[in-house]
Amino acid sequence: MRRKTNLFMRGYGRNIGAALLLTLFAGYWSCITLFPHAHDVNGHVIVHSHPFSGASNGAAQTHTPQQFQLIAHLSLLVMTAAWSLTFALRLSGVRFVYPEREPVSRPRLPLRTFGLRAPPAH
């Protein structure tokens, strides 16, 4: 009886984790898809997205140079963490390429030809 409860709770926890990951992905996708904007700073175009405007009167969004620097540092941090995690997983033997599977075999069906041709062109 105890083992059955543990299996149920393990599956329940997996479902909760999957729902949380799906919610996190949906939120991230919504932010980057629905709220992008661009800034021209000293001839460089900086594109990023976030759901809040920061301007209460509907004026154009502006950022300070420190905010742009923070955006750049956070982007670098996320990419470095993703690269490091991928590298560590690869060193530990995790494969990212799945092996090819054998196709399901079925009996070969005869090829039927009826001797039909297209109508002549005028």
mmCIF file of N, CA and C in Angstrom:
data_model
loop_
_atom_site.group_PDB
_atom_site.id
_atom_site.type_symbol
_atom_site.label_atom_id
_atom_site.label_comp_id
_atom_site.label_asym_id
_atom_site.label_seq_id
_atom_site.Cartn_x
_atom_site.Cartn_y
_atom_site.Cartn_z
ATOM 1 N N MET A 1 0.827 -1.193 0.000
ATOM 2 C CA MET A 1 0.000 0.000 0.000
ATOM 3 C C MET A 1 0.870 1.254 0.000
ATOM 4 N N ARG A 2 1.943 1.230 0.753
ATOM 5 C CA ARG A 2 2.838 2.385 0.847
ATOM 6 C C ARG A 2 3.497 2.662 -0.496
ATOM 7 N N ARG A 3 3.916 1.619 -1.195
ATOM 8 C CA ARG A 3 4.579 1.775 -2.490
ATOM 9 C C ARG A 3 3.629 2.397 -3.513
ATOM 10 N N LYS A 4 2.366 1.993 -3.482
ATOM 11 C CA LYS A 4 1.385 2.529 -4.412
ATOM 12 C C LYS A 4 1.191 4.033 -4.187
ATOM 13 N N THR A 5 1.182 4.468 -2.931
ATOM 14 C CA THR A 5 1.044 5.889 -2.612
ATOM 15 C C THR A 5 2.244 6.671 -3.114
ATOM 16 N N ASN A 6 3.446 6.142 -2.944
ATOM 17 C CA ASN A 6 4.646 6.831 -3.418
ATOM 18 C C ASN A 6 4.625 6.992 -4.932
ATOM 19 N N LEU A 7 4.184 5.970 -5.661
ATOM 20 C CA LEU A 7 4.105 6.075 -7.109
ATOM 21 C C LEU A 7 3.082 7.119 -7.530
ATOM 22 N N PHE A 8 1.952 7.174 -6.797
ATOM 23 C CA PHE A 8 0.938 8.178 -7.108
ATOM 24 C C PHE A 8 1.476 9.580 -6.870
ATOM 25 N N MET A 9 2.157 9.788 -5.751
ATOM 26 C CA MET A 9 2.689 11.112 -5.431
ATOM 27 C C MET A 9 3.789 11.510 -6.399
ATOM 28 N N ARG A 10 4.593 10.554 -6.845
ATOM 29 C CA ARG A 10 5.648 10.851 -7.805
ATOM 30 C C ARG A 10 5.042 11.320 -9.126
ATOM 31 N N GLY A 11 3.991 10.657 -9.574
ATOM 32 C CA GLY A 11 3.303 11.077 -10.795
ATOM 33 C C GLY A 11 2.611 12.416 -10.617
ATOM 34 N N TYR A 12 2.033 12.641 -9.449
ATOM 35 C CA TYR A 12 1.370 13.910 -9.150
ATOM 36 C C TYR A 12 2.385 15.057 -9.164
ATOM 37 N N GLY A 13 3.548 14.844 -8.556
ATOM 38 C CA GLY A 13 4.598 15.858 -8.554
ATOM 39 C C GLY A 13 5.110 16.140 -9.955
ATOM 40 N N ARG A 14 5.211 15.114 -10.774
ATOM 41 C CA ARG A 14 5.647 15.297 -12.160
ATOM 42 C C ARG A 14 4.639 16.138 -12.927
ATOM 43 N N ASN A 15 3.354 15.907 -12.696
ATOM 44 C CA ASN A 15 2.319 16.704 -13.361
ATOM 45 C C ASN A 15 2.362 18.161 -12.922
ATOM 46 N N ILE A 16 2.583 18.397 -11.634
ATOM 47 C CA ILE A 16 2.686 19.775 -11.143
ATOM 48 C C ILE A 16 3.912 20.448 -11.755
ATOM 49 N N GLY A 17 5.039 19.743 -11.792
ATOM 50 C CA GLY A 17 6.249 20.301 -12.402
ATOM 51 C C GLY A 17 6.052 20.615 -13.869
ATOM 52 N N ALA A 18 5.363 19.738 -14.586
ATOM 53 C CA ALA A 18 5.101 19.980 -16.002
ATOM 54 C C ALA A 18 4.202 21.197 -16.182
ATOM 55 N N ALA A 19 3.196 21.339 -15.333
ATOM 56 C CA ALA A 19 2.304 22.498 -15.426
ATOM 57 C C ALA A 19 3.054 23.798 -15.123
ATOM 58 N N LEU A 20 3.940 23.772 -14.141
ATOM 59 C CA LEU A 20 4.724 24.965 -13.824
ATOM 60 C C LEU A 20 5.671 25.333 -14.958
ATOM 61 N N LEU A 21 6.318 24.342 -15.554
ATOM 62 C CA LEU A 21 7.209 24.624 -16.684
ATOM 63 C C LEU A 21 6.430 25.153 -17.881
ATOM 64 N N LEU A 22 5.249 24.602 -18.122
ATOM 65 C CA LEU A 22 4.418 25.099 -19.218
ATOM 66 C C LEU A 22 3.988 26.539 -18.968
ATOM 67 N N THR A 23 3.628 26.865 -17.733
ATOM 68 C CA THR A 23 3.253 28.231 -17.381
ATOM 69 C C THR A 23 4.437 29.184 -17.536
ATOM 70 N N LEU A 24 5.608 28.764 -17.096
ATOM 71 C CA LEU A 24 6.809 29.587 -17.247
ATOM 72 C C LEU A 24 7.122 29.835 -18.722
ATOM 73 N N PHE A 25 7.043 28.796 -19.532
ATOM 74 C CA PHE A 25 7.311 28.952 -20.962
ATOM 75 C C PHE A 25 6.288 29.873 -21.610
ATOM 76 N N ALA A 26 5.002 29.703 -21.269
ATOM 77 C CA ALA A 26 3.954 30.547 -21.857
ATOM 78 C C ALA A 26 4.159 32.007 -21.478
ATOM 79 N N GLY A 27 4.541 32.275 -20.242
ATOM 80 C CA GLY A 27 4.810 33.644 -19.817
ATOM 81 C C GLY A 27 6.000 34.240 -20.541
ATOM 82 N N TYR A 28 7.068 33.465 -20.659
ATOM 83 C CA TYR A 28 8.263 33.945 -21.365
ATOM 84 C C TYR A 28 7.937 34.210 -22.832
ATOM 85 N N TRP A 29 7.259 33.262 -23.473
ATOM 86 C CA TRP A 29 6.917 33.426 -24.884
ATOM 87 C C TRP A 29 6.033 34.650 -25.085
ATOM 88 N N SER A 30 5.070 34.858 -24.187
ATOM 89 C CA SER A 30 4.184 36.016 -24.295
ATOM 90 C C SER A 30 4.955 37.322 -24.179
ATOM 91 N N CYS A 31 5.873 37.387 -23.244
ATOM 92 C CA CYS A 31 6.650 38.624 -23.058
ATOM 93 C C CYS A 31 7.496 38.937 -24.284
ATOM 94 N N ILE A 32 8.194 37.948 -24.829
ATOM 95 C CA ILE A 32 9.076 38.254 -25.956
ATOM 96 C C ILE A 32 8.308 38.443 -27.252
ATOM 97 N N THR A 33 7.092 37.903 -27.341
ATOM 98 C CA THR A 33 6.324 38.020 -28.579
ATOM 99 C C THR A 33 5.419 39.250 -28.577
ATOM 100 N N LEU A 34 4.807 39.552 -27.463
ATOM 101 C CA LEU A 34 3.794 40.596 -27.433
ATOM 102 C C LEU A 34 4.319 41.986 -27.077
ATOM 103 N N PHE A 35 5.492 42.109 -26.468
ATOM 104 C CA PHE A 35 5.939 43.407 -25.969
ATOM 105 C C PHE A 35 7.331 43.840 -26.442
ATOM 106 N N PRO A 36 7.776 43.527 -27.656
ATOM 107 C CA PRO A 36 9.109 43.986 -28.056
ATOM 108 C C PRO A 36 9.083 45.472 -28.437
ATOM 109 N N HIS A 37 10.193 46.144 -28.227
ATOM 110 C CA HIS A 37 10.353 47.508 -28.699
ATOM 111 C C HIS A 37 11.829 47.778 -28.917
ATOM 112 N N ALA A 38 12.132 48.825 -29.674
ATOM 113 C CA ALA A 38 13.514 49.136 -30.052
ATOM 114 C C ALA A 38 13.863 50.546 -29.591
ATOM 115 N N HIS A 39 15.135 50.752 -29.311
ATOM 116 C CA HIS A 39 15.669 52.056 -28.932
ATOM 117 C C HIS A 39 16.859 52.358 -29.823
ATOM 118 N N ASP A 40 17.001 53.614 -30.217
ATOM 119 C CA ASP A 40 18.173 54.054 -30.975
ATOM 120 C C ASP A 40 19.061 54.822 -30.011
ATOM 121 N N VAL A 41 20.204 54.221 -29.661
ATOM 122 C CA VAL A 41 21.126 54.823 -28.716
ATOM 123 C C VAL A 41 22.464 55.033 -29.411
ATOM 124 N N ASN A 42 22.793 56.279 -29.681
ATOM 125 C CA ASN A 42 24.067 56.639 -30.306
ATOM 126 C C ASN A 42 24.310 55.857 -31.588
ATOM 127 N N GLY A 43 23.292 55.722 -32.412
ATOM 128 C CA GLY A 43 23.432 55.024 -33.682
ATOM 129 C C GLY A 43 23.308 53.511 -33.601
ATOM 130 N N HIS A 44 23.121 52.960 -32.423
ATOM 131 C CA HIS A 44 22.944 51.518 -32.246
ATOM 132 C C HIS A 44 21.491 51.245 -31.906
ATOM 133 N N VAL A 45 20.902 50.264 -32.566
ATOM 134 C CA VAL A 45 19.525 49.889 -32.282
ATOM 135 C C VAL A 45 19.541 48.751 -31.269
ATOM 136 N N ILE A 46 18.869 48.955 -30.159
ATOM 137 C CA ILE A 46 18.767 47.943 -29.111
ATOM 138 C C ILE A 46 17.316 47.494 -29.053
ATOM 139 N N VAL A 47 17.099 46.195 -29.255
ATOM 140 C CA VAL A 47 15.752 45.634 -29.231
ATOM 141 C C VAL A 47 15.630 44.728 -28.018
ATOM 142 N N HIS A 48 14.578 44.917 -27.248
ATOM 143 C CA HIS A 48 14.292 44.043 -26.113
ATOM 144 C C HIS A 48 12.794 44.087 -25.851
ATOM 145 N N SER A 49 12.335 43.314 -24.879
ATOM 146 C CA SER A 49 10.907 43.278 -24.592
ATOM 147 C C SER A 49 10.687 43.126 -23.097
ATOM 148 N N HIS A 50 9.625 43.739 -22.637
ATOM 149 C CA HIS A 50 9.128 43.560 -21.276
ATOM 150 C C HIS A 50 7.693 44.058 -21.240
ATOM 151 N N PRO A 51 6.864 43.513 -20.347
ATOM 152 C CA PRO A 51 5.432 43.802 -20.397
ATOM 153 C C PRO A 51 5.015 45.154 -19.831
ATOM 154 N N PHE A 52 5.883 45.859 -19.146
ATOM 155 C CA PHE A 52 5.473 47.134 -18.579
ATOM 156 C C PHE A 52 6.096 48.263 -19.387
ATOM 157 N N SER A 53 5.400 49.409 -19.470
ATOM 158 C CA SER A 53 5.888 50.514 -20.284
ATOM 159 C C SER A 53 6.743 51.479 -19.483
ATOM 160 N N GLY A 54 6.486 51.636 -18.212
ATOM 161 C CA GLY A 54 7.268 52.554 -17.409
ATOM 162 C C GLY A 54 6.831 53.996 -17.567
ATOM 163 N N ALA A 55 6.060 54.296 -18.594
ATOM 164 C CA ALA A 55 5.572 55.653 -18.817
ATOM 165 C C ALA A 55 4.089 55.689 -18.468
ATOM 166 N N SER A 56 3.722 56.531 -17.513
ATOM 167 C CA SER A 56 2.326 56.568 -17.069
ATOM 168 C C SER A 56 1.452 57.396 -17.996
ATOM 169 N N ASN A 57 2.036 58.330 -18.757
ATOM 170 C CA ASN A 57 1.224 59.197 -19.603
ATOM 171 C C ASN A 57 1.160 58.721 -21.049
ATOM 172 N N GLY A 58 1.631 57.518 -21.339
ATOM 173 C CA GLY A 58 1.566 56.994 -22.694
ATOM 174 C C GLY A 58 2.710 57.457 -23.578
ATOM 175 N N ALA A 59 3.688 58.133 -23.005
ATOM 176 C CA ALA A 59 4.832 58.604 -23.799
ATOM 177 C C ALA A 59 5.727 57.428 -24.158
ATOM 178 N N ALA A 60 6.659 57.697 -25.046
ATOM 179 C CA ALA A 60 7.568 56.641 -25.496
ATOM 180 C C ALA A 60 8.424 56.149 -24.335
ATOM 181 N N GLN A 61 8.749 54.903 -24.372
ATOM 182 C CA GLN A 61 9.557 54.279 -23.331
ATOM 183 C C GLN A 61 11.007 54.733 -23.451
ATOM 184 N N THR A 62 11.614 55.095 -22.366
ATOM 185 C CA THR A 62 13.035 55.446 -22.362
ATOM 186 C C THR A 62 13.712 54.656 -21.256
ATOM 187 N N HIS A 63 14.994 54.398 -21.457
ATOM 188 C CA HIS A 63 15.796 53.697 -20.460
ATOM 189 C C HIS A 63 17.055 54.502 -20.205
ATOM 190 N N THR A 64 17.568 54.366 -19.012
ATOM 191 C CA THR A 64 18.839 55.010 -18.685
ATOM 192 C C THR A 64 19.974 54.132 -19.207
ATOM 193 N N PRO A 65 21.171 54.702 -19.358
ATOM 194 C CA PRO A 65 22.308 53.862 -19.778
ATOM 195 C C PRO A 65 22.577 52.701 -18.824
ATOM 196 N N GLN A 66 22.312 52.888 -17.532
ATOM 197 C CA GLN A 66 22.514 51.803 -16.571
ATOM 198 C C GLN A 66 21.530 50.662 -16.821
ATOM 199 N N GLN A 67 20.307 50.991 -17.219
ATOM 200 C CA GLN A 67 19.339 49.942 -17.526
ATOM 201 C C GLN A 67 19.746 49.159 -18.770
ATOM 202 N N PHE A 68 20.253 49.853 -19.798
ATOM 203 C CA PHE A 68 20.746 49.148 -20.978
ATOM 204 C C PHE A 68 21.913 48.234 -20.625
ATOM 205 N N GLN A 69 22.794 48.712 -19.753
ATOM 206 C CA GLN A 69 23.928 47.890 -19.337
ATOM 207 C C GLN A 69 23.444 46.669 -18.559
ATOM 208 N N LEU A 70 22.430 46.842 -17.703
ATOM 209 C CA LEU A 70 21.873 45.713 -16.960
ATOM 210 C C LEU A 70 21.253 44.693 -17.911
ATOM 211 N N ILE A 71 20.530 45.148 -18.928
ATOM 212 C CA ILE A 71 19.942 44.241 -19.921
ATOM 213 C C ILE A 71 21.039 43.443 -20.612
ATOM 214 N N ALA A 72 22.124 44.103 -21.003
ATOM 215 C CA ALA A 72 23.231 43.417 -21.670
ATOM 216 C C ALA A 72 23.888 42.395 -20.748
ATOM 217 N N HIS A 73 24.093 42.761 -19.489
ATOM 218 C CA HIS A 73 24.727 41.836 -18.540
ATOM 219 C C HIS A 73 23.831 40.630 -18.244
ATOM 220 N N LEU A 74 22.528 40.856 -18.103
ATOM 221 C CA LEU A 74 21.621 39.732 -17.862
ATOM 222 C C LEU A 74 21.560 38.802 -19.067
ATOM 223 N N SER A 75 21.575 39.364 -20.275
ATOM 224 C CA SER A 75 21.580 38.525 -21.479
ATOM 225 C C SER A 75 22.852 37.679 -21.530
ATOM 226 N N LEU A 76 23.987 38.288 -21.213
ATOM 227 C CA LEU A 76 25.257 37.553 -21.191
ATOM 228 C C LEU A 76 25.233 36.470 -20.120
ATOM 229 N N LEU A 77 24.686 36.782 -18.952
ATOM 230 C CA LEU A 77 24.618 35.800 -17.868
ATOM 231 C C LEU A 77 23.772 34.596 -18.264
ATOM 232 N N VAL A 78 22.613 34.835 -18.868
ATOM 233 C CA VAL A 78 21.725 33.740 -19.269
ATOM 234 C C VAL A 78 22.395 32.873 -20.330
ATOM 235 N N MET A 79 23.019 33.483 -21.326
ATOM 236 C CA MET A 79 23.669 32.708 -22.385
ATOM 237 C C MET A 79 24.866 31.930 -21.848
ATOM 238 N N THR A 80 25.640 32.525 -20.944
ATOM 239 C CA THR A 80 26.777 31.816 -20.345
ATOM 240 C C THR A 80 26.293 30.638 -19.512
ATOM 241 N N ALA A 81 25.229 30.821 -18.749
ATOM 242 C CA ALA A 81 24.681 29.717 -17.944
ATOM 243 C C ALA A 81 24.168 28.599 -18.835
ATOM 244 N N ALA A 82 23.478 28.943 -19.923
ATOM 245 C CA ALA A 82 22.964 27.910 -20.830
ATOM 246 C C ALA A 82 24.109 27.148 -21.485
ATOM 247 N N TRP A 83 25.137 27.863 -21.916
ATOM 248 C CA TRP A 83 26.288 27.207 -22.540
ATOM 249 C C TRP A 83 27.000 26.308 -21.535
ATOM 250 N N SER A 84 27.196 26.801 -20.312
ATOM 251 C CA SER A 84 27.883 26.012 -19.286
ATOM 252 C C SER A 84 27.096 24.749 -18.935
ATOM 253 N N LEU A 85 25.783 24.875 -18.808
ATOM 254 C CA LEU A 85 24.956 23.708 -18.504
ATOM 255 C C LEU A 85 25.024 22.683 -19.630
ATOM 256 N N THR A 86 24.949 23.148 -20.861
ATOM 257 C CA THR A 86 25.046 22.244 -22.006
ATOM 258 C C THR A 86 26.395 21.539 -22.025
ATOM 259 N N PHE A 87 27.464 22.286 -21.773
ATOM 260 C CA PHE A 87 28.816 21.712 -21.762
ATOM 261 C C PHE A 87 28.959 20.681 -20.641
ATOM 262 N N ALA A 88 28.451 21.011 -19.450
ATOM 263 C CA ALA A 88 28.542 20.078 -18.320
ATOM 264 C C ALA A 88 27.742 18.810 -18.585
ATOM 265 N N LEU A 89 26.548 18.950 -19.163
ATOM 266 C CA LEU A 89 25.754 17.767 -19.483
ATOM 267 C C LEU A 89 26.441 16.912 -20.534
ATOM 268 N N ARG A 90 27.073 17.543 -21.502
ATOM 269 C CA ARG A 90 27.772 16.783 -22.547
ATOM 270 C C ARG A 90 28.965 16.032 -21.961
ATOM 271 N N LEU A 91 29.677 16.675 -21.022
ATOM 272 C CA LEU A 91 30.807 16.002 -20.379
ATOM 273 C C LEU A 91 30.347 14.821 -19.526
ATOM 274 N N SER A 92 29.148 14.913 -18.966
ATOM 275 C CA SER A 92 28.665 13.826 -18.123
ATOM 276 C C SER A 92 28.058 12.678 -18.932
ATOM 277 N N GLY A 93 28.034 12.817 -20.267
ATOM 278 C CA GLY A 93 27.594 11.722 -21.115
ATOM 279 C C GLY A 93 26.186 11.846 -21.649
ATOM 280 N N VAL A 94 25.532 12.963 -21.430
ATOM 281 C CA VAL A 94 24.174 13.142 -21.950
ATOM 282 C C VAL A 94 24.262 13.359 -23.453
ATOM 283 N N ARG A 95 23.457 12.605 -24.192
ATOM 284 C CA ARG A 95 23.448 12.738 -25.653
ATOM 285 C C ARG A 95 22.319 13.657 -26.066
ATOM 286 N N PHE A 96 22.635 14.571 -26.988
ATOM 287 C CA PHE A 96 21.628 15.491 -27.491
ATOM 288 C C PHE A 96 21.126 15.085 -28.867
ATOM 289 N N VAL A 97 21.750 14.078 -29.463
ATOM 290 C CA VAL A 97 21.327 13.575 -30.765
ATOM 291 C C VAL A 97 20.753 12.187 -30.528
ATOM 292 N N TYR A 98 19.539 11.997 -30.936
ATOM 293 C CA TYR A 98 18.885 10.718 -30.711
ATOM 294 C C TYR A 98 19.243 9.762 -31.846
ATOM 295 N N PRO A 99 19.421 8.493 -31.541
ATOM 296 C CA PRO A 99 19.759 7.527 -32.587
ATOM 297 C C PRO A 99 18.588 7.330 -33.543
ATOM 298 N N GLU A 100 18.939 6.964 -34.770
ATOM 299 C CA GLU A 100 17.889 6.690 -35.744
ATOM 300 C C GLU A 100 17.175 5.403 -35.369
ATOM 301 N N ARG A 101 15.881 5.392 -35.574
ATOM 302 C CA ARG A 101 15.100 4.204 -35.276
ATOM 303 C C ARG A 101 14.872 3.427 -36.553
ATOM 304 N N GLU A 102 14.762 2.150 -36.400
ATOM 305 C CA GLU A 102 14.485 1.290 -37.541
ATOM 306 C C GLU A 102 13.047 1.513 -37.991
ATOM 307 N N PRO A 103 12.824 1.609 -39.285
ATOM 308 C CA PRO A 103 11.439 1.770 -39.736
ATOM 309 C C PRO A 103 10.654 0.482 -39.506
ATOM 310 N N VAL A 104 9.390 0.663 -39.312
ATOM 311 C CA VAL A 104 8.510 -0.491 -39.119
ATOM 312 C C VAL A 104 8.362 -1.177 -40.466
ATOM 313 N N SER A 105 8.659 -2.459 -40.498
ATOM 314 C CA SER A 105 8.574 -3.168 -41.778
ATOM 315 C C SER A 105 7.152 -3.658 -41.993
ATOM 316 N N ARG A 106 6.760 -3.675 -43.219
ATOM 317 C CA ARG A 106 5.453 -4.182 -43.593
ATOM 318 C C ARG A 106 5.613 -4.939 -44.903
ATOM 319 N N PRO A 107 4.712 -5.822 -45.189
ATOM 320 C CA PRO A 107 4.844 -6.562 -46.446
ATOM 321 C C PRO A 107 4.736 -5.607 -47.632
ATOM 322 N N ARG A 108 5.563 -5.843 -48.614
ATOM 323 C CA ARG A 108 5.548 -4.985 -49.800
ATOM 324 C C ARG A 108 4.290 -5.246 -50.607
ATOM 325 N N LEU A 109 3.622 -4.180 -50.940
ATOM 326 C CA LEU A 109 2.411 -4.292 -51.731
ATOM 327 C C LEU A 109 2.776 -4.194 -53.209
ATOM 328 N N PRO A 110 2.073 -4.933 -54.062
ATOM 329 C CA PRO A 110 2.393 -4.849 -55.485
ATOM 330 C C PRO A 110 2.028 -3.474 -56.037
ATOM 331 N N LEU A 111 2.837 -2.993 -56.963
ATOM 332 C CA LEU A 111 2.584 -1.719 -57.610
ATOM 333 C C LEU A 111 1.630 -1.960 -58.766
ATOM 334 N N ARG A 112 0.516 -1.282 -58.754
ATOM 335 C CA ARG A 112 -0.486 -1.498 -59.794
ATOM 336 C C ARG A 112 -0.399 -0.384 -60.831
ATOM 337 N N THR A 113 -0.353 -0.774 -62.072
ATOM 338 C CA THR A 113 -0.397 0.198 -63.167
ATOM 339 C C THR A 113 -1.546 -0.202 -64.077
ATOM 340 N N PHE A 114 -2.284 0.754 -64.510
ATOM 341 C CA PHE A 114 -3.445 0.500 -65.347
ATOM 342 C C PHE A 114 -3.238 0.955 -66.782
ATOM 343 N N GLY A 115 -2.058 1.476 -67.110
ATOM 344 C CA GLY A 115 -1.800 1.902 -68.457
ATOM 345 C C GLY A 115 -2.511 3.190 -68.840
ATOM 346 N N LEU A 116 -2.888 3.968 -67.854
ATOM 347 C CA LEU A 116 -3.573 5.222 -68.151
ATOM 348 C C LEU A 116 -2.553 6.318 -68.467
ATOM 349 N N ARG A 117 -2.971 7.277 -69.298
ATOM 350 C CA ARG A 117 -2.092 8.401 -69.602
ATOM 351 C C ARG A 117 -2.925 9.674 -69.576
ATOM 352 N N ALA A 118 -2.245 10.805 -69.575
ATOM 353 C CA ALA A 118 -2.930 12.084 -69.561
ATOM 354 C C ALA A 118 -3.570 12.344 -70.914
ATOM 355 N N PRO A 119 -4.618 13.174 -70.939
ATOM 356 C CA PRO A 119 -5.225 13.497 -72.223
ATOM 357 C C PRO A 119 -4.258 14.307 -73.085
ATOM 358 N N PRO A 120 -4.398 14.233 -74.385
ATOM 359 C CA PRO A 120 -3.478 14.964 -75.264
ATOM 360 C C PRO A 120 -3.687 16.481 -75.121
ATOM 361 N N ALA A 121 -2.587 17.223 -75.258
ATOM 362 C CA ALA A 121 -2.648 18.686 -75.168
ATOM 363 C C ALA A 121 -3.039 19.238 -76.522
ATOM 364 N N HIS A 122 -3.837 20.258 -76.577
ATOM 365 C CA HIS A 122 -4.264 20.861 -77.848
ATOM 366 C C HIS A 122 -3.412 22.024 -78.194
#
